[in-house]
Amino acid sequence: MTGGSTGARNVWGFGLGTLGRDMLAALVAMYLMFYLTEVLDISASAVVAVTAIMVVMRIFDAVNDPVMGIIVDNTRSRWGKFKPWIAIGALAWAAASILMFADWGLEGTTFLLVFTVVYLLWEIAYTVNDISYYGMLPSLSRDKKQRERIGVVARICANIGLFSLVVGVLPLTKALGQWTGSLQRGWFTLAVILAVIMLAFQTITLVVAKEEIRIEQPPTTPLRELFSVIVRNDQLLWVTLAMVTFMTGYLVTTSLGIYYFRYVYGDEDMYSIFAAVLGITQIVGLAIFPLIARFLTRRQIHRLATALCIAGFALFFVAEPSMALIGFAGVLLFSGQAFIQLLMLLFIADCVEYGEWKLGRRNESITVSLQPFIYKGSNALASGIVGLTLLASGIASLSSDDEAAAITAGGILVVKIAMMVLPLVLTATSWLILRAKYRIDEPTYARIVSDLKEREL
């Protein structure tokens, strides 16, 4: 095993790879339902079917994440165990994303069958890339501060990519729709562009990033021991439960945002402006994280971030119709979310050393596979909540030409409760779980690393 500082090579080589990834991931995770309901204008019964398909497929794929983790951990190649799968996954993911927004010209049962196949292909390809990509993070450095630097740059780049899409998705699809002759083709063209961008930035990671921590002839992990590796890492399980809880609420809020501005606030064009403010807020929050970490422990930062999120949700509920209050609520919410998002990545990465210390085997990809499990599991739950919200509020029954005024006062209340009250409760619950059960604070992690180094002598 090698040691030392990873330097700028890994900070930027790994971080820049997230730019295109999060753009393309958000296009499906946040806007696929909007595309289906507002562009393809599928029926209410189709919304029910699509919601069920997405929930089942995401749960199925989330459960398969650790299996992909064990495949990556057991890979031996001249390029290491991560990069071959990063490349394979990126290529397949790009192709599946383009297919997702292609004009199939299908309806009814045939449409649903093809949708299921394409969506499953997208999920599998994303898993292959995601598990190998983030599985590489713990191997880039064992130094806590260096790992934070890598994580900060990665999350800043990811949020630049994410919010570039969030801000530009409506104006870009409209402009591309006018250029190509239809709004559907505008969305398809955007999918192609984002797929190319993703591949370009993934290539940077493949060429520049370099593993620092490698174990000579590491033992393989049999498939039969997969469940044991995860379950015996108790700290990993508590982090996973807490973050699934938090991310479910967060993804419900972000997924319903575009509906909120169209049907509750009544001005769809304000969505892009709001998103730009939130994007800047998240990036600033991530950029100042190292400064805050000089004065506060991770546990204290998590408490502060949770308080900001709860205050943001509460203010958001009563802010409408004041755009100034909505914007301020968004700043509170997304500054807190930025800290929690980064802490989630760091908590899970630290569980790699904890698992190695406790179990005697280093399983980066299996451990880090719980991060996409968190995202997909919470995305599945959020998709179900969003689909039910669209049905209960009456939005799913509206045609794409209906005015925002068509939604009733009761429908507006349903959207606001799902978008703000439920996530507030989930955020508080997530904090309570970590406060009670997570034990890898800074001194504990330092003792674990010291003990591991003594074992290697």
GROMACS .gro file of C-alpha atoms in nm:
model
  457
    1MET     CA    1   0.000   0.000   0.000
    2THR     CA    2   0.125   0.346  -0.079
    3GLY     CA    3   0.078   0.666   0.117
    4GLY     CA    4   0.129   1.040   0.092
    5SER     CA    5  -0.059   1.332  -0.049
    6THR     CA    6  -0.266   1.292  -0.362
    7GLY     CA    7  -0.211   1.654  -0.471
    8ALA     CA    8  -0.408   1.861  -0.719
    9ARG     CA    9  -0.412   1.574  -0.967
   10ASN     CA   10  -0.673   1.377  -0.778
   11VAL     CA   11  -0.860   1.680  -0.644
   12TRP     CA   12  -0.937   1.808  -0.994
   13GLY     CA   13  -0.914   1.483  -1.188
   14PHE     CA   14  -1.185   1.329  -0.973
   15GLY     CA   15  -1.387   1.646  -0.915
   16LEU     CA   16  -1.427   1.752  -1.277
   17GLY     CA   17  -1.570   1.412  -1.364
   18THR     CA   18  -1.885   1.497  -1.169
   19LEU     CA   19  -1.981   1.793  -1.390
   20GLY     CA   20  -2.141   1.602  -1.674
   21ARG     CA   21  -2.252   1.313  -1.453
   22ASP     CA   22  -2.485   1.523  -1.243
   23MET     CA   23  -2.624   1.707  -1.545
   24LEU     CA   24  -2.730   1.384  -1.711
   25ALA     CA   25  -2.847   1.219  -1.389
   26ALA     CA   26  -3.067   1.517  -1.302
   27LEU     CA   27  -3.229   1.520  -1.645
   28VAL     CA   28  -3.387   1.183  -1.566
   29ALA     CA   29  -3.411   1.196  -1.186
   30MET     CA   30  -3.573   1.540  -1.171
   31TYR     CA   31  -3.738   1.596  -1.509
   32LEU     CA   32  -3.841   1.263  -1.658
   33MET     CA   33  -4.184   1.278  -1.495
   34PHE     CA   34  -4.226   1.640  -1.609
   35TYR     CA   35  -4.127   1.536  -1.962
   36LEU     CA   36  -4.383   1.255  -1.960
   37THR     CA   37  -4.669   1.459  -1.815
   38GLU     CA   38  -4.609   1.802  -1.970
   39VAL     CA   39  -4.437   1.721  -2.303
   40LEU     CA   40  -4.564   1.375  -2.401
   41ASP     CA   41  -4.888   1.451  -2.211
   42ILE     CA   42  -4.948   1.092  -2.101
   43SER     CA   43  -5.281   1.006  -1.938
   44ALA     CA   44  -5.352   0.988  -1.564
   45SER     CA   45  -5.366   0.608  -1.583
   46ALA     CA   46  -5.026   0.608  -1.755
   47VAL     CA   47  -4.890   0.833  -1.476
   48VAL     CA   48  -4.997   0.569  -1.224
   49ALA     CA   49  -4.830   0.292  -1.425
   50VAL     CA   50  -4.511   0.490  -1.488
   51THR     CA   51  -4.486   0.584  -1.119
   52ALA     CA   52  -4.516   0.218  -1.019
   53ILE     CA   53  -4.257   0.115  -1.279
   54MET     CA   54  -4.009   0.382  -1.164
   55VAL     CA   55  -4.048   0.292  -0.798
   56VAL     CA   56  -4.005  -0.082  -0.859
   57MET     CA   57  -3.711  -0.037  -1.098
   58ARG     CA   58  -3.530   0.201  -0.863
   59ILE     CA   59  -3.573  -0.027  -0.564
   60PHE     CA   60  -3.457  -0.325  -0.770
   61ASP     CA   61  -3.154  -0.132  -0.893
   62ALA     CA   62  -3.074   0.008  -0.549
   63VAL     CA   63  -3.065  -0.344  -0.406
   64ASN     CA   64  -2.827  -0.442  -0.687
   65ASP     CA   65  -2.580  -0.162  -0.606
   66PRO     CA   66  -2.384  -0.369  -0.349
   67VAL     CA   67  -2.364  -0.655  -0.603
   68MET     CA   68  -2.196  -0.416  -0.845
   69GLY     CA   69  -1.974  -0.307  -0.557
   70ILE     CA   70  -1.848  -0.659  -0.502
   71ILE     CA   71  -1.785  -0.698  -0.877
   72VAL     CA   72  -1.573  -0.381  -0.875
   73ASP     CA   73  -1.387  -0.477  -0.556
   74ASN     CA   74  -1.297  -0.814  -0.708
   75THR     CA   75  -1.181  -0.668  -1.042
   76ARG     CA   76  -0.811  -0.701  -1.127
   77SER     CA   77  -0.675  -0.521  -1.434
   78ARG     CA   78  -0.376  -0.319  -1.552
   79TRP     CA   79  -0.596  -0.005  -1.520
   80GLY     CA   80  -0.700  -0.085  -1.164
   81LYS     CA   81  -1.038  -0.203  -1.046
   82PHE     CA   82  -1.235   0.119  -1.093
   83LYS     CA   83  -1.153   0.275  -1.431
   84PRO     CA   84  -1.265  -0.009  -1.661
   85TRP     CA   85  -1.614  -0.001  -1.509
   86ILE     CA   86  -1.624   0.379  -1.510
   87ALA     CA   87  -1.565   0.373  -1.886
   88ILE     CA   88  -1.808   0.089  -1.962
   89GLY     CA   89  -2.079   0.243  -1.747
   90ALA     CA   90  -2.039   0.590  -1.896
   91LEU     CA   91  -2.077   0.467  -2.253
   92ALA     CA   92  -2.383   0.255  -2.175
   93TRP     CA   93  -2.537   0.530  -1.964
   94ALA     CA   94  -2.501   0.786  -2.243
   95ALA     CA   95  -2.673   0.554  -2.491
   96ALA     CA   96  -2.958   0.471  -2.252
   97SER     CA   97  -3.015   0.839  -2.171
   98ILE     CA   98  -3.053   0.924  -2.538
   99LEU     CA   99  -3.298   0.636  -2.584
  100MET     CA  100  -3.501   0.760  -2.286
  101PHE     CA  101  -3.592   1.083  -2.469
  102ALA     CA  102  -3.621   0.938  -2.820
  103ASP     CA  103  -3.955   0.959  -3.002
  104TRP     CA  104  -4.081   0.601  -2.991
  105GLY     CA  105  -4.421   0.680  -3.144
  106LEU     CA  106  -4.586   0.427  -2.909
  107GLU     CA  107  -4.894   0.433  -2.688
  108GLY     CA  108  -5.069   0.223  -2.426
  109THR     CA  109  -4.924  -0.107  -2.313
  110THR     CA  110  -4.653  -0.107  -2.580
  111PHE     CA  111  -4.528   0.231  -2.459
  112LEU     CA  112  -4.515   0.108  -2.098
  113LEU     CA  113  -4.325  -0.210  -2.193
  114VAL     CA  114  -4.062  -0.019  -2.391
  115PHE     CA  115  -4.039   0.243  -2.118
  116THR     CA  116  -3.974  -0.030  -1.860
  117VAL     CA  117  -3.692  -0.184  -2.066
  118VAL     CA  118  -3.522   0.147  -2.145
  119TYR     CA  119  -3.555   0.272  -1.789
  120LEU     CA  120  -3.405  -0.051  -1.653
  121LEU     CA  121  -3.112  -0.022  -1.896
  122TRP     CA  122  -3.059   0.336  -1.783
  123GLU     CA  123  -3.058   0.236  -1.418
  124ILE     CA  124  -2.813  -0.053  -1.470
  125ALA     CA  125  -2.572   0.159  -1.675
  126TYR     CA  126  -2.587   0.438  -1.419
  127THR     CA  127  -2.512   0.186  -1.143
  128VAL     CA  128  -2.205   0.048  -1.320
  129ASN     CA  129  -2.061   0.398  -1.358
  130ASP     CA  130  -2.169   0.536  -1.023
  131ILE     CA  131  -2.043   0.249  -0.806
  132SER     CA  132  -1.703   0.242  -0.971
  133TYR     CA  133  -1.671   0.622  -0.981
  134TYR     CA  134  -1.745   0.695  -0.617
  135GLY     CA  135  -1.586   0.367  -0.510
  136MET     CA  136  -1.258   0.518  -0.627
  137LEU     CA  137  -1.283   0.814  -0.386
  138PRO     CA  138  -1.153   0.642  -0.069
  139SER     CA  139  -0.856   0.505  -0.266
  140LEU     CA  140  -0.743   0.856  -0.363
  141SER     CA  141  -0.636   0.949  -0.010
  142ARG     CA  142  -0.666   0.835   0.350
  143ASP     CA  143  -0.582   1.180   0.489
  144LYS     CA  144  -0.902   1.330   0.632
  145LYS     CA  145  -0.839   1.689   0.519
  146GLN     CA  146  -0.724   1.583   0.173
  147ARG     CA  147  -1.032   1.366   0.139
  148GLU     CA  148  -1.244   1.667   0.236
  149ARG     CA  149  -1.074   1.875  -0.035
  150ILE     CA  150  -1.145   1.610  -0.295
  151GLY     CA  151  -1.505   1.584  -0.173
  152VAL     CA  152  -1.558   1.960  -0.172
  153VAL     CA  153  -1.432   2.005  -0.528
  154ALA     CA  154  -1.634   1.704  -0.644
  155ARG     CA  155  -1.956   1.838  -0.489
  156ILE     CA  156  -1.895   2.192  -0.619
  157CYS     CA  157  -1.842   2.059  -0.972
  158ALA     CA  158  -2.144   1.832  -0.935
  159ASN     CA  159  -2.361   2.123  -0.823
  160ILE     CA  160  -2.236   2.345  -1.103
  161GLY     CA  161  -2.343   2.072  -1.345
  162LEU     CA  162  -2.670   2.005  -1.166
  163PHE     CA  163  -2.784   2.365  -1.139
  164SER     CA  164  -2.666   2.453  -1.488
  165LEU     CA  165  -2.927   2.205  -1.601
  166VAL     CA  166  -3.190   2.316  -1.348
  167VAL     CA  167  -3.154   2.679  -1.455
  168GLY     CA  168  -3.135   2.603  -1.826
  169VAL     CA  169  -3.371   2.309  -1.875
  170LEU     CA  170  -3.685   2.510  -1.959
  171PRO     CA  171  -3.529   2.784  -2.176
  172LEU     CA  172  -3.297   2.533  -2.346
  173THR     CA  173  -3.569   2.280  -2.431
  174LYS     CA  174  -3.794   2.560  -2.558
  175ALA     CA  175  -3.516   2.704  -2.774
  176LEU     CA  176  -3.409   2.360  -2.901
  177GLY     CA  177  -3.774   2.277  -2.962
  178GLN     CA  178  -3.814   2.581  -3.185
  179TRP     CA  179  -3.494   2.492  -3.367
  180THR     CA  180  -3.585   2.127  -3.421
  181GLY     CA  181  -3.956   2.180  -3.485
  182SER     CA  182  -4.110   2.027  -3.169
  183LEU     CA  183  -4.069   2.042  -2.793
  184GLN     CA  184  -4.018   1.664  -2.780
  185ARG     CA  185  -3.725   1.686  -3.020
  186GLY     CA  186  -3.591   1.974  -2.812
  187TRP     CA  187  -3.574   1.746  -2.506
  188PHE     CA  188  -3.415   1.470  -2.714
  189THR     CA  189  -3.149   1.709  -2.846
  190LEU     CA  190  -3.071   1.823  -2.493
  191ALA     CA  191  -3.029   1.459  -2.386
  192VAL     CA  192  -2.777   1.405  -2.668
  193ILE     CA  193  -2.582   1.718  -2.572
  194LEU     CA  194  -2.567   1.621  -2.206
  195ALA     CA  195  -2.457   1.266  -2.290
  196VAL     CA  196  -2.162   1.405  -2.487
  197ILE     CA  197  -2.070   1.645  -2.206
  198MET     CA  198  -2.082   1.361  -1.952
  199LEU     CA  199  -1.848   1.146  -2.160
  200ALA     CA  200  -1.603   1.433  -2.203
  201PHE     CA  201  -1.570   1.500  -1.830
  202GLN     CA  202  -1.558   1.130  -1.742
  203THR     CA  203  -1.261   1.103  -1.978
  204ILE     CA  204  -1.080   1.363  -1.765
  205THR     CA  205  -1.121   1.141  -1.459
  206LEU     CA  206  -1.004   0.833  -1.648
  207VAL     CA  207  -0.689   1.009  -1.769
  208VAL     CA  208  -0.595   1.227  -1.470
  209ALA     CA  209  -0.710   1.066  -1.143
  210LYS     CA  210  -0.473   0.812  -0.986
  211GLU     CA  211  -0.529   0.570  -0.698
  212GLU     CA  212  -0.296   0.630  -0.406
  213ILE     CA  213  -0.412   0.346  -0.180
  214ARG     CA  214  -0.360   0.005  -0.335
  215ILE     CA  215  -0.326  -0.322  -0.151
  216GLU     CA  216  -0.094  -0.570  -0.316
  217GLN     CA  217  -0.285  -0.889  -0.399
  218PRO     CA  218  -0.594  -0.791  -0.195
  219PRO     CA  219  -0.824  -1.076  -0.092
  220THR     CA  220  -1.138  -1.115  -0.297
  221THR     CA  221  -1.479  -1.093  -0.137
  222PRO     CA  222  -1.706  -1.389  -0.215
  223LEU     CA  223  -2.059  -1.302  -0.318
  224ARG     CA  224  -2.193  -1.504  -0.024
  225GLU     CA  225  -2.019  -1.258   0.213
  226LEU     CA  226  -2.169  -0.945   0.053
  227PHE     CA  227  -2.454  -0.915   0.301
  228SER     CA  228  -2.220  -0.976   0.594
  229VAL     CA  229  -1.976  -0.702   0.484
  230ILE     CA  230  -2.259  -0.448   0.488
  231VAL     CA  231  -2.453  -0.562   0.792
  232ARG     CA  232  -2.147  -0.595   1.018
  233ASN     CA  233  -2.049  -0.235   0.936
  234ASP     CA  234  -2.302  -0.087   1.179
  235GLN     CA  235  -2.192   0.273   1.124
  236LEU     CA  236  -2.253   0.237   0.750
  237LEU     CA  237  -2.606   0.111   0.815
  238TRP     CA  238  -2.697   0.405   1.039
  239VAL     CA  239  -2.558   0.656   0.789
  240THR     CA  240  -2.756   0.487   0.513
  241LEU     CA  241  -3.083   0.496   0.707
  242ALA     CA  242  -3.037   0.861   0.806
  243MET     CA  243  -2.946   0.972   0.455
  244VAL     CA  244  -3.226   0.781   0.282
  245THR     CA  245  -3.462   0.961   0.518
  246PHE     CA  246  -3.314   1.303   0.442
  247MET     CA  247  -3.271   1.254   0.067
  248THR     CA  248  -3.630   1.132   0.023
  249GLY     CA  249  -3.758   1.465   0.151
  250TYR     CA  250  -3.504   1.666  -0.046
  251LEU     CA  251  -3.584   1.490  -0.373
  252VAL     CA  252  -3.958   1.534  -0.321
  253THR     CA  253  -3.898   1.908  -0.285
  254THR     CA  254  -3.675   1.939  -0.592
  255SER     CA  255  -3.896   1.716  -0.808
  256LEU     CA  256  -4.210   1.915  -0.725
  257GLY     CA  257  -4.036   2.251  -0.767
  258ILE     CA  258  -4.119   2.290  -1.134
  259TYR     CA  259  -4.484   2.202  -1.065
  260TYR     CA  260  -4.490   2.449  -0.775
  261PHE     CA  261  -4.394   2.742  -0.995
  262ARG     CA  262  -4.631   2.639  -1.271
  263TYR     CA  263  -4.940   2.554  -1.068
  264VAL     CA  264  -4.901   2.718  -0.724
  265TYR     CA  265  -4.695   3.032  -0.781
  266GLY     CA  266  -4.841   3.069  -1.129
  267ASP     CA  267  -4.529   3.175  -1.319
  268GLU     CA  268  -4.326   2.891  -1.469
  269ASP     CA  269  -4.053   3.127  -1.590
  270MET     CA  270  -3.961   3.213  -1.229
  271TYR     CA  271  -3.843   2.855  -1.180
  272SER     CA  272  -3.516   2.917  -1.367
  273ILE     CA  273  -3.444   3.234  -1.166
  274PHE     CA  274  -3.517   3.054  -0.841
  275ALA     CA  275  -3.297   2.765  -0.946
  276ALA     CA  276  -3.009   3.000  -1.027
  277VAL     CA  277  -3.025   3.150  -0.677
  278LEU     CA  278  -3.028   2.804  -0.522
  279GLY     CA  279  -2.741   2.686  -0.740
  280ILE     CA  280  -2.523   2.976  -0.632
  281THR     CA  281  -2.623   2.915  -0.270
  282GLN     CA  282  -2.518   2.550  -0.282
  283ILE     CA  283  -2.188   2.622  -0.453
  284VAL     CA  284  -2.103   2.897  -0.201
  285GLY     CA  285  -2.203   2.664   0.084
  286LEU     CA  286  -1.972   2.391  -0.044
  287ALA     CA  287  -1.690   2.638  -0.105
  288ILE     CA  288  -1.697   2.767   0.255
  289PHE     CA  289  -1.724   2.419   0.406
  290PRO     CA  290  -1.346   2.387   0.465
  291LEU     CA  291  -1.349   2.724   0.643
  292ILE     CA  292  -1.640   2.624   0.867
  293ALA     CA  293  -1.472   2.287   0.932
  294ARG     CA  294  -1.180   2.473   1.092
  295PHE     CA  295  -1.405   2.594   1.372
  296LEU     CA  296  -1.681   2.334   1.395
  297THR     CA  297  -1.677   1.955   1.414
  298ARG     CA  298  -1.869   1.755   1.156
  299ARG     CA  299  -2.137   1.681   1.415
  300GLN     CA  300  -2.179   2.055   1.483
  301ILE     CA  301  -2.191   2.131   1.110
  302HIS     CA  302  -2.460   1.867   1.067
  303ARG     CA  303  -2.666   2.023   1.347
  304LEU     CA  304  -2.633   2.369   1.189
  305ALA     CA  305  -2.723   2.237   0.843
  306THR     CA  306  -3.030   2.058   0.975
  307ALA     CA  307  -3.151   2.376   1.148
  308LEU     CA  308  -3.108   2.573   0.824
  309CYS     CA  309  -3.307   2.313   0.629
  310ILE     CA  310  -3.592   2.304   0.880
  311ALA     CA  311  -3.612   2.684   0.887
  312GLY     CA  312  -3.613   2.690   0.507
  313PHE     CA  313  -3.896   2.439   0.477
  314ALA     CA  314  -4.106   2.623   0.738
  315LEU     CA  315  -4.058   2.962   0.571
  316PHE     CA  316  -4.119   2.815   0.225
  317PHE     CA  317  -4.463   2.691   0.335
  318VAL     CA  318  -4.584   3.042   0.424
  319ALA     CA  319  -4.375   3.244   0.175
  320GLU     CA  320  -4.603   3.238  -0.132
  321PRO     CA  321  -4.686   3.476  -0.302
  322SER     CA  322  -4.375   3.675  -0.203
  323MET     CA  323  -4.090   3.579  -0.435
  324ALA     CA  324  -3.842   3.748  -0.199
  325LEU     CA  325  -3.949   3.521   0.089
  326ILE     CA  326  -3.950   3.216  -0.139
  327GLY     CA  327  -3.596   3.301  -0.245
  328PHE     CA  328  -3.479   3.349   0.115
  329ALA     CA  329  -3.641   3.020   0.217
  330GLY     CA  330  -3.458   2.853  -0.070
  331VAL     CA  331  -3.125   3.001   0.042
  332LEU     CA  332  -3.174   2.863   0.394
  333LEU     CA  333  -3.283   2.523   0.268
  334PHE     CA  334  -3.016   2.471   0.004
  335SER     CA  335  -2.725   2.605   0.205
  336GLY     CA  336  -2.810   2.348   0.470
  337GLN     CA  337  -2.859   2.079   0.208
  338ALA     CA  338  -2.517   2.155   0.057
  339PHE     CA  339  -2.347   2.080   0.390
  340ILE     CA  340  -2.548   1.762   0.446
  341GLN     CA  341  -2.481   1.644   0.090
  342LEU     CA  342  -2.106   1.673   0.142
  343LEU     CA  343  -2.120   1.526   0.492
  344MET     CA  344  -2.302   1.221   0.352
  345LEU     CA  345  -2.016   1.159   0.109
  346LEU     CA  346  -1.755   1.200   0.384
  347PHE     CA  347  -1.941   0.988   0.641
  348ILE     CA  348  -1.966   0.698   0.398
  349ALA     CA  349  -1.602   0.733   0.288
  350ASP     CA  350  -1.493   0.716   0.653
  351CYS     CA  351  -1.694   0.395   0.690
  352VAL     CA  352  -1.441   0.231   0.452
  353GLU     CA  353  -1.165   0.260   0.714
  354TYR     CA  354  -1.407   0.166   0.989
  355GLY     CA  355  -1.504  -0.149   0.799
  356GLU     CA  356  -1.138  -0.232   0.729
  357TRP     CA  357  -1.054  -0.182   1.097
  358LYS     CA  358  -1.348  -0.388   1.222
  359LEU     CA  359  -1.363  -0.665   0.959
  360GLY     CA  360  -0.999  -0.688   0.843
  361ARG     CA  361  -1.083  -0.633   0.475
  362ARG     CA  362  -1.092  -0.312   0.271
  363ASN     CA  363  -1.408  -0.295   0.056
  364GLU     CA  364  -1.424   0.052  -0.100
  365SER     CA  365  -1.680  -0.018  -0.370
  366ILE     CA  366  -1.912  -0.228  -0.155
  367THR     CA  367  -1.909   0.038   0.116
  368VAL     CA  368  -1.948   0.334  -0.119
  369SER     CA  369  -2.220   0.145  -0.311
  370LEU     CA  370  -2.446   0.246  -0.026
  371GLN     CA  371  -2.427   0.607  -0.155
  372PRO     CA  372  -2.605   0.532  -0.484
  373PHE     CA  373  -2.829   0.297  -0.287
  374ILE     CA  374  -2.922   0.599  -0.076
  375TYR     CA  375  -2.985   0.810  -0.384
  376LYS     CA  376  -3.184   0.547  -0.570
  377GLY     CA  377  -3.375   0.421  -0.270
  378SER     CA  378  -3.474   0.774  -0.172
  379ASN     CA  379  -3.545   0.852  -0.538
  380ALA     CA  380  -3.779   0.554  -0.554
  381LEU     CA  381  -3.962   0.669  -0.241
  382ALA     CA  382  -3.968   1.028  -0.366
  383SER     CA  383  -4.101   0.920  -0.706
  384GLY     CA  384  -4.388   0.740  -0.536
  385ILE     CA  385  -4.466   1.047  -0.324
  386VAL     CA  386  -4.446   1.279  -0.625
  387GLY     CA  387  -4.671   1.054  -0.834
  388LEU     CA  388  -4.929   1.037  -0.554
  389THR     CA  389  -4.906   1.414  -0.510
  390LEU     CA  390  -4.974   1.476  -0.879
  391LEU     CA  391  -5.276   1.249  -0.862
  392ALA     CA  392  -5.411   1.381  -0.530
  393SER     CA  393  -5.364   1.746  -0.631
  394GLY     CA  394  -5.534   1.698  -0.968
  395ILE     CA  395  -5.227   1.797  -1.170
  396ALA     CA  396  -5.207   1.456  -1.338
  397SER     CA  397  -5.561   1.503  -1.476
  398LEU     CA  398  -5.477   1.836  -1.642
  399SER     CA  399  -5.374   1.854  -2.004
  400SER     CA  400  -5.051   2.031  -2.091
  401ASP     CA  401  -5.255   2.327  -2.224
  402ASP     CA  402  -5.451   2.387  -1.900
  403GLU     CA  403  -5.380   2.708  -1.710
  404ALA     CA  404  -5.234   2.708  -1.361
  405ALA     CA  405  -5.567   2.840  -1.230
  406ALA     CA  406  -5.720   2.499  -1.304
  407ILE     CA  407  -5.567   2.356  -0.986
  408THR     CA  408  -5.791   2.397  -0.679
  409ALA     CA  409  -5.704   2.543  -0.340
  410GLY     CA  410  -5.709   2.190  -0.201
  411GLY     CA  411  -5.470   2.079  -0.474
  412ILE     CA  412  -5.233   2.363  -0.386
  413LEU     CA  413  -5.236   2.258  -0.020
  414VAL     CA  414  -5.156   1.898  -0.120
  415VAL     CA  415  -4.853   2.015  -0.318
  416LYS     CA  416  -4.726   2.237  -0.037
  417ILE     CA  417  -4.765   1.969   0.231
  418ALA     CA  418  -4.581   1.712   0.018
  419MET     CA  419  -4.313   1.959  -0.087
  420MET     CA  420  -4.242   2.130   0.246
  421VAL     CA  421  -4.405   1.972   0.552
  422LEU     CA  422  -4.316   1.609   0.484
  423PRO     CA  423  -3.949   1.690   0.397
  424LEU     CA  424  -3.922   1.898   0.715
  425VAL     CA  425  -4.028   1.598   0.926
  426LEU     CA  426  -3.791   1.367   0.738
  427THR     CA  427  -3.499   1.608   0.781
  428ALA     CA  428  -3.551   1.624   1.157
  429THR     CA  429  -3.579   1.245   1.176
  430SER     CA  430  -3.254   1.202   0.982
  431TRP     CA  431  -3.069   1.426   1.227
  432LEU     CA  432  -3.206   1.235   1.525
  433ILE     CA  433  -3.083   0.904   1.379
  434LEU     CA  434  -2.727   1.027   1.324
  435ARG     CA  435  -2.715   1.205   1.659
  436ALA     CA  436  -2.810   0.887   1.840
  437LYS     CA  437  -2.616   0.625   1.643
  438TYR     CA  438  -2.321   0.764   1.440
  439ARG     CA  439  -1.993   0.739   1.630
  440ILE     CA  440  -1.709   0.807   1.383
  441ASP     CA  441  -1.614   1.157   1.494
  442GLU     CA  442  -1.274   1.313   1.425
  443PRO     CA  443  -1.084   1.161   1.722
  444THR     CA  444  -1.235   0.817   1.659
  445TYR     CA  445  -1.139   0.826   1.290
  446ALA     CA  446  -0.783   0.929   1.379
  447ARG     CA  447  -0.751   0.633   1.616
  448ILE     CA  448  -0.882   0.395   1.349
  449VAL     CA  449  -0.633   0.518   1.087
  450SER     CA  450  -0.346   0.501   1.337
  451ASP     CA  451  -0.439   0.144   1.425
  452LEU     CA  452  -0.459   0.046   1.057
  453LYS     CA  453  -0.113   0.189   0.989
  454GLU     CA  454   0.030  -0.011   1.279
  455ARG     CA  455  -0.119  -0.330   1.134
  456GLU     CA  456   0.049  -0.262   0.799
  457LEU     CA  457   0.397  -0.245   0.952
   0.00000   0.00000   0.00000
